[in-house]
Amino acid sequence: MRKKSIALGALFAFGFAGSAVAQQCGGDFNAWREGVRQEAAADGIGERGLSALNGAGIDQKVLQRDRAQGVFNQTFAEFAGRMINDYRLRNGAANLKKYANTFARAENEFGVPGPVIASFWALETDFGAVQGDFSTLDALATLAHDCRRPEIFRPQLIALLHLIDKGWVPANVTGAWAGEIGQMQMLPSDYYTKGVDGDGDGKVDLKGSSPDAILTAAKNLQSLGWKPGQPWMEEVRVPDQMAWEKTGRVTKLPRSEWAAMGVTYRDGSPLPADGMATAVVLPMGHKGPAFLVYDNYDIYLEWNQSLIYTLTAAHLAARLAGAPRFDVRSPEQGLAPETMKQLQTKLAARGHDVGKIDGILGAGTREAVRQEQQRLGLPADGWPTPTLFSNL
C-alpha cells in the first residue's frame, strides 16, 4: 500500500558529491544523463552502477502519478477502520512471533519495539506482499530529470546507483513509483546508509529478506530520533470542558497538566502526575477519539507527514502491542470535500495560510480552523463543523 502524498514529505537530499549539479534538470535526456554519469563517477560509483545508468529512461506513468497524487480526504475513523483490518492484525501477530528473535534484536540494538516496525511493514506492503512494480531506475531518472523537484530525486538516483554498484539490488529492481524499495518501502539513500544485513548473507536485501527489512527499518527510526523505552501514543478520555486551544500535536505539556484538566486514560485511570512532555490530539474534534502523543509520535511524522496516516500507524502498533480498538465516541459532523474547499477559501480570505485549496484537512487548515474557533467562542479543537462554516 502506498500513499505517496505521504512519502514525498519524507524524502530528503542525500548529500552525495556534486550538489551544484543536483539542481540541473530538463532538456535533452541523453545530455542530462551524461551529467548524472559524471556526478556518479565523481562519487565513486564503479562500472556496474555506471553501466546500469545506460538503461535508464523516462516513464510517463511515473509523471502521471506524480502530477495526480492527492491526499486522502477520509476521516481518521474511516481511514483507520479500513487500514487496520483483520488481515493485518492477524498477520502482524504471526510475524511478530515468526521473527521474534529479529524483533528482539531490533529493540536491543536500536530501541524500537517490534509492534512499531510491524505496523509500518503492514501498512507499506502488507508484509512484503505488495512492493510495487515500477522500474526504480526509470522512476528516479524520470523524477530527477523532471524540473518539479530534482533536488529531492537526483540524490536518490545517485544512491540507487551506489546500491546497484554494491550488488545489493539489480539494475532492474522494482518498487513504488517514487523510488522506494522493498518490504518497508525505503528510499535508496536510507537503504544505502542504514541498510542492515539481518540474515548474515553478506548483503542487504530489503525486498527478499524480512530480517534485513526489519532491522533496517529499526535503524532508520533510531536515526530519526526514536527514544527507547518511551511510549508513542495512548488513547485517553477528555472531559466535556477543557482548554481545547491547548490541544493539537504541536502544543506539548507535562502529563501532570493534562491530568489536572481532567484527561485520563481510556479506562478512567489517572495519568501519571509527571513532567513527561505530551500532546492531546483530537483528529475528529473534542467529541471524537482522543490520543495522548509523545515525542516518539513525532518520529512517525518523519516517516510520513500525514496526521491521519501516522495516527493510524501508531494505533495499529498499539493494537499489535495489545491495546483495544479505539473508541470513536460521537464526533460532530464534519464537512464534505466541496464544502471544505469553500471553508478553505473563506479562511484564506481572512488571511490564513491553508496551502492549496483542495478540500483536505491538512495541518494549515486545522490551525486556521482552531484560530477561527477561538475568535468565535467555539471549542478550539481544529475540527471544522457546519456550525463553524455557517459562522464565517
JSON list of C-alpha atoms in Angstrom, two decimals, residues 152-312:
[
{"chain": "A", "resi": 152, "resn": "ILE", "atom": "CA", "xyz": [14.92, 15.65, -3.99]},
{"chain": "A", "resi": 153, "resn": "PHE", "atom": "CA", "xyz": [15.17, 12.91, -6.58]},
{"chain": "A", "resi": 154, "resn": "ARG", "atom": "CA", "xyz": [18.61, 13.30, -8.13]},
{"chain": "A", "resi": 155, "resn": "PRO", "atom": "CA", "xyz": [20.39, 12.36, -4.88]},
{"chain": "A", "resi": 156, "resn": "GLN", "atom": "CA", "xyz": [18.09, 9.33, -4.64]},
{"chain": "A", "resi": 157, "resn": "LEU", "atom": "CA", "xyz": [19.11, 8.31, -8.16]},
{"chain": "A", "resi": 158, "resn": "ILE", "atom": "CA", "xyz": [22.78, 8.55, -7.19]},
{"chain": "A", "resi": 159, "resn": "ALA", "atom": "CA", "xyz": [22.07, 6.47, -4.08]},
{"chain": "A", "resi": 160, "resn": "LEU", "atom": "CA", "xyz": [20.37, 3.84, -6.23]},
{"chain": "A", "resi": 161, "resn": "LEU", "atom": "CA", "xyz": [23.43, 3.63, -8.47]},
{"chain": "A", "resi": 162, "resn": "HIS", "atom": "CA", "xyz": [25.52, 3.01, -5.35]},
{"chain": "A", "resi": 163, "resn": "LEU", "atom": "CA", "xyz": [23.19, 0.15, -4.39]},
{"chain": "A", "resi": 164, "resn": "ILE", "atom": "CA", "xyz": [23.45, -1.35, -7.87]},
{"chain": "A", "resi": 165, "resn": "ASP", "atom": "CA", "xyz": [27.22, -0.95, -7.85]},
{"chain": "A", "resi": 166, "resn": "LYS", "atom": "CA", "xyz": [27.48, -2.76, -4.50]},
{"chain": "A", "resi": 167, "resn": "GLY", "atom": "CA", "xyz": [25.33, -5.60, -5.82]},
{"chain": "A", "resi": 168, "resn": "TRP", "atom": "CA", "xyz": [22.62, -5.05, -3.20]},
{"chain": "A", "resi": 169, "resn": "VAL", "atom": "CA", "xyz": [19.96, -4.55, -5.88]},
{"chain": "A", "resi": 170, "resn": "PRO", "atom": "CA", "xyz": [19.91, -5.44, -9.58]},
{"chain": "A", "resi": 171, "resn": "ALA", "atom": "CA", "xyz": [19.65, -2.77, -12.24]},
{"chain": "A", "resi": 172, "resn": "ASN", "atom": "CA", "xyz": [16.07, -3.89, -12.94]},
{"chain": "A", "resi": 173, "resn": "VAL", "atom": "CA", "xyz": [14.94, -3.60, -9.30]},
{"chain": "A", "resi": 174, "resn": "THR", "atom": "CA", "xyz": [11.28, -2.61, -8.93]},
{"chain": "A", "resi": 175, "resn": "GLY", "atom": "CA", "xyz": [9.35, -0.71, -6.29]},
{"chain": "A", "resi": 176, "resn": "ALA", "atom": "CA", "xyz": [6.97, 2.19, -5.77]},
{"chain": "A", "resi": 177, "resn": "TRP", "atom": "CA", "xyz": [6.51, 4.93, -8.35]},
{"chain": "A", "resi": 178, "resn": "ALA", "atom": "CA", "xyz": [8.51, 7.48, -6.32]},
{"chain": "A", "resi": 179, "resn": "GLY", "atom": "CA", "xyz": [11.54, 5.22, -5.90]},
{"chain": "A", "resi": 180, "resn": "GLU", "atom": "CA", "xyz": [11.00, 3.40, -2.61]},
{"chain": "A", "resi": 181, "resn": "ILE", "atom": "CA", "xyz": [12.23, -0.18, -2.48]},
{"chain": "A", "resi": 182, "resn": "GLY", "atom": "CA", "xyz": [11.41, -3.29, -0.51]},
{"chain": "A", "resi": 183, "resn": "GLN", "atom": "CA", "xyz": [9.19, -4.57, 2.24]},
{"chain": "A", "resi": 184, "resn": "MET", "atom": "CA", "xyz": [9.38, -1.32, 4.21]},
{"chain": "A", "resi": 185, "resn": "GLN", "atom": "CA", "xyz": [9.47, 0.93, 1.12]},
{"chain": "A", "resi": 186, "resn": "MET", "atom": "CA", "xyz": [12.81, 2.54, 1.91]},
{"chain": "A", "resi": 187, "resn": "LEU", "atom": "CA", "xyz": [14.31, 5.33, -0.14]},
{"chain": "A", "resi": 188, "resn": "PRO", "atom": "CA", "xyz": [17.63, 4.41, -1.81]},
{"chain": "A", "resi": 189, "resn": "SER", "atom": "CA", "xyz": [19.55, 6.87, 0.38]},
{"chain": "A", "resi": 190, "resn": "ASP", "atom": "CA", "xyz": [18.21, 5.25, 3.55]},
{"chain": "A", "resi": 191, "resn": "TYR", "atom": "CA", "xyz": [18.77, 1.80, 2.07]},
{"chain": "A", "resi": 192, "resn": "TYR", "atom": "CA", "xyz": [22.41, 2.68, 1.31]},
{"chain": "A", "resi": 193, "resn": "THR", "atom": "CA", "xyz": [23.30, 4.43, 4.56]},
{"chain": "A", "resi": 194, "resn": "LYS", "atom": "CA", "xyz": [21.18, 2.47, 7.06]},
{"chain": "A", "resi": 195, "resn": "GLY", "atom": "CA", "xyz": [20.91, -0.96, 5.49]},
{"chain": "A", "resi": 196, "resn": "VAL", "atom": "CA", "xyz": [21.45, -3.82, 7.94]},
{"chain": "A", "resi": 197, "resn": "ASP", "atom": "CA", "xyz": [22.33, -7.38, 6.94]},
{"chain": "A", "resi": 198, "resn": "GLY", "atom": "CA", "xyz": [19.91, -9.09, 9.28]},
{"chain": "A", "resi": 199, "resn": "ASP", "atom": "CA", "xyz": [20.23, -12.63, 7.95]},
{"chain": "A", "resi": 200, "resn": "GLY", "atom": "CA", "xyz": [24.03, -12.64, 7.69]},
{"chain": "A", "resi": 201, "resn": "ASP", "atom": "CA", "xyz": [24.30, -13.44, 3.98]},
{"chain": "A", "resi": 202, "resn": "GLY", "atom": "CA", "xyz": [26.73, -10.62, 3.29]},
{"chain": "A", "resi": 203, "resn": "LYS", "atom": "CA", "xyz": [24.34, -8.18, 1.61]},
{"chain": "A", "resi": 204, "resn": "VAL", "atom": "CA", "xyz": [21.30, -6.09, 2.43]},
{"chain": "A", "resi": 205, "resn": "ASP", "atom": "CA", "xyz": [18.21, -7.33, 0.61]},
{"chain": "A", "resi": 206, "resn": "LEU", "atom": "CA", "xyz": [15.20, -5.26, 1.59]},
{"chain": "A", "resi": 207, "resn": "LYS", "atom": "CA", "xyz": [12.98, -6.95, -0.98]},
{"chain": "A", "resi": 208, "resn": "GLY", "atom": "CA", "xyz": [13.54, -10.61, -0.22]},
{"chain": "A", "resi": 209, "resn": "SER", "atom": "CA", "xyz": [14.87, -10.71, 3.35]},
{"chain": "A", "resi": 210, "resn": "SER", "atom": "CA", "xyz": [12.44, -9.89, 6.15]},
{"chain": "A", "resi": 211, "resn": "PRO", "atom": "CA", "xyz": [15.23, -9.77, 8.78]},
{"chain": "A", "resi": 212, "resn": "ASP", "atom": "CA", "xyz": [17.12, -7.23, 6.66]},
{"chain": "A", "resi": 213, "resn": "ALA", "atom": "CA", "xyz": [13.94, -5.16, 6.22]},
{"chain": "A", "resi": 214, "resn": "ILE", "atom": "CA", "xyz": [13.03, -5.27, 9.92]},
{"chain": "A", "resi": 215, "resn": "LEU", "atom": "CA", "xyz": [16.45, -4.24, 11.18]},
{"chain": "A", "resi": 216, "resn": "THR", "atom": "CA", "xyz": [16.94, -1.56, 8.53]},
{"chain": "A", "resi": 217, "resn": "ALA", "atom": "CA", "xyz": [13.58, -0.03, 9.44]},
{"chain": "A", "resi": 218, "resn": "ALA", "atom": "CA", "xyz": [14.61, -0.06, 13.12]},
{"chain": "A", "resi": 219, "resn": "LYS", "atom": "CA", "xyz": [17.92, 1.62, 12.36]},
{"chain": "A", "resi": 220, "resn": "ASN", "atom": "CA", "xyz": [16.15, 4.23, 10.25]},
{"chain": "A", "resi": 221, "resn": "LEU", "atom": "CA", "xyz": [13.68, 5.02, 13.03]},
{"chain": "A", "resi": 222, "resn": "GLN", "atom": "CA", "xyz": [16.55, 5.26, 15.51]},
{"chain": "A", "resi": 223, "resn": "SER", "atom": "CA", "xyz": [18.34, 7.71, 13.21]},
{"chain": "A", "resi": 224, "resn": "LEU", "atom": "CA", "xyz": [15.20, 9.86, 13.13]},
{"chain": "A", "resi": 225, "resn": "GLY", "atom": "CA", "xyz": [15.33, 10.18, 16.90]},
{"chain": "A", "resi": 226, "resn": "TRP", "atom": "CA", "xyz": [13.29, 7.32, 18.37]},
{"chain": "A", "resi": 227, "resn": "LYS", "atom": "CA", "xyz": [13.58, 7.30, 22.17]},
{"chain": "A", "resi": 228, "resn": "PRO", "atom": "CA", "xyz": [13.98, 3.76, 23.55]},
{"chain": "A", "resi": 229, "resn": "GLY", "atom": "CA", "xyz": [11.65, 2.69, 26.32]},
{"chain": "A", "resi": 230, "resn": "GLN", "atom": "CA", "xyz": [9.20, 5.54, 25.82]},
{"chain": "A", "resi": 231, "resn": "PRO", "atom": "CA", "xyz": [5.62, 5.30, 24.54]},
{"chain": "A", "resi": 232, "resn": "TRP", "atom": "CA", "xyz": [4.45, 6.71, 21.22]},
{"chain": "A", "resi": 233, "resn": "MET", "atom": "CA", "xyz": [0.68, 7.08, 21.61]},
{"chain": "A", "resi": 234, "resn": "GLU", "atom": "CA", "xyz": [-2.02, 6.14, 24.12]},
{"chain": "A", "resi": 235, "resn": "GLU", "atom": "CA", "xyz": [-5.77, 6.51, 23.93]},
{"chain": "A", "resi": 236, "resn": "VAL", "atom": "CA", "xyz": [-7.28, 8.85, 26.52]},
{"chain": "A", "resi": 237, "resn": "ARG", "atom": "CA", "xyz": [-10.58, 10.30, 27.68]},
{"chain": "A", "resi": 238, "resn": "VAL", "atom": "CA", "xyz": [-11.11, 14.04, 27.67]},
{"chain": "A", "resi": 239, "resn": "PRO", "atom": "CA", "xyz": [-13.63, 15.91, 29.84]},
{"chain": "A", "resi": 240, "resn": "ASP", "atom": "CA", "xyz": [-16.65, 17.74, 28.47]},
{"chain": "A", "resi": 241, "resn": "GLN", "atom": "CA", "xyz": [-14.95, 21.07, 29.08]},
{"chain": "A", "resi": 242, "resn": "MET", "atom": "CA", "xyz": [-11.27, 21.95, 28.99]},
{"chain": "A", "resi": 243, "resn": "ALA", "atom": "CA", "xyz": [-8.81, 24.33, 27.35]},
{"chain": "A", "resi": 244, "resn": "TRP", "atom": "CA", "xyz": [-9.33, 22.96, 23.84]},
{"chain": "A", "resi": 245, "resn": "GLU", "atom": "CA", "xyz": [-6.97, 25.57, 22.38]},
{"chain": "A", "resi": 246, "resn": "LYS", "atom": "CA", "xyz": [-4.13, 23.72, 24.10]},
{"chain": "A", "resi": 247, "resn": "THR", "atom": "CA", "xyz": [-4.84, 20.51, 22.21]},
{"chain": "A", "resi": 248, "resn": "GLY", "atom": "CA", "xyz": [-3.14, 19.61, 18.95]},
{"chain": "A", "resi": 249, "resn": "ARG", "atom": "CA", "xyz": [0.15, 17.90, 18.21]},
{"chain": "A", "resi": 250, "resn": "VAL", "atom": "CA", "xyz": [2.39, 20.94, 18.44]},
{"chain": "A", "resi": 251, "resn": "THR", "atom": "CA", "xyz": [1.39, 22.00, 21.96]},
{"chain": "A", "resi": 252, "resn": "LYS", "atom": "CA", "xyz": [3.16, 19.74, 24.43]},
{"chain": "A", "resi": 253, "resn": "LEU", "atom": "CA", "xyz": [2.51, 19.93, 28.14]},
{"chain": "A", "resi": 254, "resn": "PRO", "atom": "CA", "xyz": [3.57, 17.78, 31.09]},
{"chain": "A", "resi": 255, "resn": "ARG", "atom": "CA", "xyz": [1.26, 14.85, 31.71]},
{"chain": "A", "resi": 256, "resn": "SER", "atom": "CA", "xyz": [0.53, 16.37, 35.10]},
{"chain": "A", "resi": 257, "resn": "GLU", "atom": "CA", "xyz": [-1.10, 19.40, 33.42]},
{"chain": "A", "resi": 258, "resn": "TRP", "atom": "CA", "xyz": [-3.34, 17.24, 31.25]},
{"chain": "A", "resi": 259, "resn": "ALA", "atom": "CA", "xyz": [-4.27, 15.25, 34.34]},
{"chain": "A", "resi": 260, "resn": "ALA", "atom": "CA", "xyz": [-5.18, 18.47, 36.14]},
{"chain": "A", "resi": 261, "resn": "MET", "atom": "CA", "xyz": [-7.51, 19.34, 33.24]},
{"chain": "A", "resi": 262, "resn": "GLY", "atom": "CA", "xyz": [-9.34, 16.05, 33.66]},
{"chain": "A", "resi": 263, "resn": "VAL", "atom": "CA", "xyz": [-7.69, 13.95, 30.94]},
{"chain": "A", "resi": 264, "resn": "THR", "atom": "CA", "xyz": [-7.50, 10.28, 31.93]},
{"chain": "A", "resi": 265, "resn": "TYR", "atom": "CA", "xyz": [-6.56, 7.01, 30.30]},
{"chain": "A", "resi": 266, "resn": "ARG", "atom": "CA", "xyz": [-9.34, 5.37, 28.32]},
{"chain": "A", "resi": 267, "resn": "ASP", "atom": "CA", "xyz": [-10.36, 3.18, 31.27]},
{"chain": "A", "resi": 268, "resn": "GLY", "atom": "CA", "xyz": [-10.65, 6.20, 33.56]},
{"chain": "A", "resi": 269, "resn": "SER", "atom": "CA", "xyz": [-7.41, 5.62, 35.44]},
{"chain": "A", "resi": 270, "resn": "PRO", "atom": "CA", "xyz": [-5.35, 8.78, 36.10]},
{"chain": "A", "resi": 271, "resn": "LEU", "atom": "CA", "xyz": [-2.39, 9.89, 34.06]},
{"chain": "A", "resi": 272, "resn": "PRO", "atom": "CA", "xyz": [0.94, 9.92, 35.87]},
{"chain": "A", "resi": 273, "resn": "ALA", "atom": "CA", "xyz": [1.49, 13.28, 37.51]},
{"chain": "A", "resi": 274, "resn": "ASP", "atom": "CA", "xyz": [4.91, 13.71, 35.97]},
{"chain": "A", "resi": 275, "resn": "GLY", "atom": "CA", "xyz": [6.67, 16.08, 33.62]},
{"chain": "A", "resi": 276, "resn": "MET", "atom": "CA", "xyz": [6.81, 13.89, 30.52]},
{"chain": "A", "resi": 277, "resn": "ALA", "atom": "CA", "xyz": [6.01, 16.09, 27.50]},
{"chain": "A", "resi": 278, "resn": "THR", "atom": "CA", "xyz": [2.83, 15.06, 25.72]},
{"chain": "A", "resi": 279, "resn": "ALA", "atom": "CA", "xyz": [0.16, 16.48, 23.45]},
{"chain": "A", "resi": 280, "resn": "VAL", "atom": "CA", "xyz": [-3.53, 15.69, 23.20]},
{"chain": "A", "resi": 281, "resn": "VAL", "atom": "CA", "xyz": [-4.59, 15.02, 19.61]},
{"chain": "A", "resi": 282, "resn": "LEU", "atom": "CA", "xyz": [-8.27, 15.11, 18.62]},
{"chain": "A", "resi": 283, "resn": "PRO", "atom": "CA", "xyz": [-8.39, 14.04, 14.96]},
{"chain": "A", "resi": 284, "resn": "MET", "atom": "CA", "xyz": [-12.19, 14.40, 14.80]},
{"chain": "A", "resi": 285, "resn": "GLY", "atom": "CA", "xyz": [-12.74, 17.12, 17.37]},
{"chain": "A", "resi": 286, "resn": "HIS", "atom": "CA", "xyz": [-13.36, 17.12, 21.10]},
{"chain": "A", "resi": 287, "resn": "LYS", "atom": "CA", "xyz": [-16.27, 14.68, 20.86]},
{"chain": "A", "resi": 288, "resn": "GLY", "atom": "CA", "xyz": [-14.34, 12.11, 18.83]},
{"chain": "A", "resi": 289, "resn": "PRO", "atom": "CA", "xyz": [-11.41, 9.79, 19.56]},
{"chain": "A", "resi": 290, "resn": "ALA", "atom": "CA", "xyz": [-8.65, 11.26, 21.72]},
{"chain": "A", "resi": 291, "resn": "PHE", "atom": "CA", "xyz": [-4.98, 10.34, 21.98]},
{"chain": "A", "resi": 292, "resn": "LEU", "atom": "CA", "xyz": [-2.03, 11.35, 24.08]},
{"chain": "A", "resi": 293, "resn": "VAL", "atom": "CA", "xyz": [1.02, 11.52, 21.82]},
{"chain": "A", "resi": 294, "resn": "TYR", "atom": "CA", "xyz": [4.66, 11.57, 22.88]},
{"chain": "A", "resi": 295, "resn": "ASP", "atom": "CA", "xyz": [7.97, 12.59, 21.35]},
{"chain": "A", "resi": 296, "resn": "ASN", "atom": "CA", "xyz": [8.18, 9.21, 19.63]},
{"chain": "A", "resi": 297, "resn": "TYR", "atom": "CA", "xyz": [4.99, 10.00, 17.72]},
{"chain": "A", "resi": 298, "resn": "ASP", "atom": "CA", "xyz": [6.90, 12.83, 16.04]},
{"chain": "A", "resi": 299, "resn": "ILE", "atom": "CA", "xyz": [9.14, 10.15, 14.52]},
{"chain": "A", "resi": 300, "resn": "TYR", "atom": "CA", "xyz": [6.10, 8.76, 12.72]},
{"chain": "A", "resi": 301, "resn": "LEU", "atom": "CA", "xyz": [5.74, 12.16, 11.08]},
{"chain": "A", "resi": 302, "resn": "GLU", "atom": "CA", "xyz": [9.35, 11.97, 9.90]},
{"chain": "A", "resi": 303, "resn": "TRP", "atom": "CA", "xyz": [8.42, 8.72, 8.13]},
{"chain": "A", "resi": 304, "resn": "ASN", "atom": "CA", "xyz": [5.16, 10.13, 6.77]},
{"chain": "A", "resi": 305, "resn": "GLN", "atom": "CA", "xyz": [3.79, 13.65, 7.20]},
{"chain": "A", "resi": 306, "resn": "SER", "atom": "CA", "xyz": [0.09, 12.83, 7.13]},
{"chain": "A", "resi": 307, "resn": "LEU", "atom": "CA", "xyz": [-1.63, 13.12, 10.52]},
{"chain": "A", "resi": 308, "resn": "ILE", "atom": "CA", "xyz": [-4.30, 10.58, 9.59]},
{"chain": "A", "resi": 309, "resn": "TYR", "atom": "CA", "xyz": [-1.79, 8.03, 8.27]},
{"chain": "A", "resi": 310, "resn": "THR", "atom": "CA", "xyz": [0.54, 8.38, 11.22]},
{"chain": "A", "resi": 311, "resn": "LEU", "atom": "CA", "xyz": [-2.23, 8.15, 13.81]},
{"chain": "A", "resi": 312, "resn": "THR", "atom": "CA", "xyz": [-3.37, 5.01, 12.01]}
]
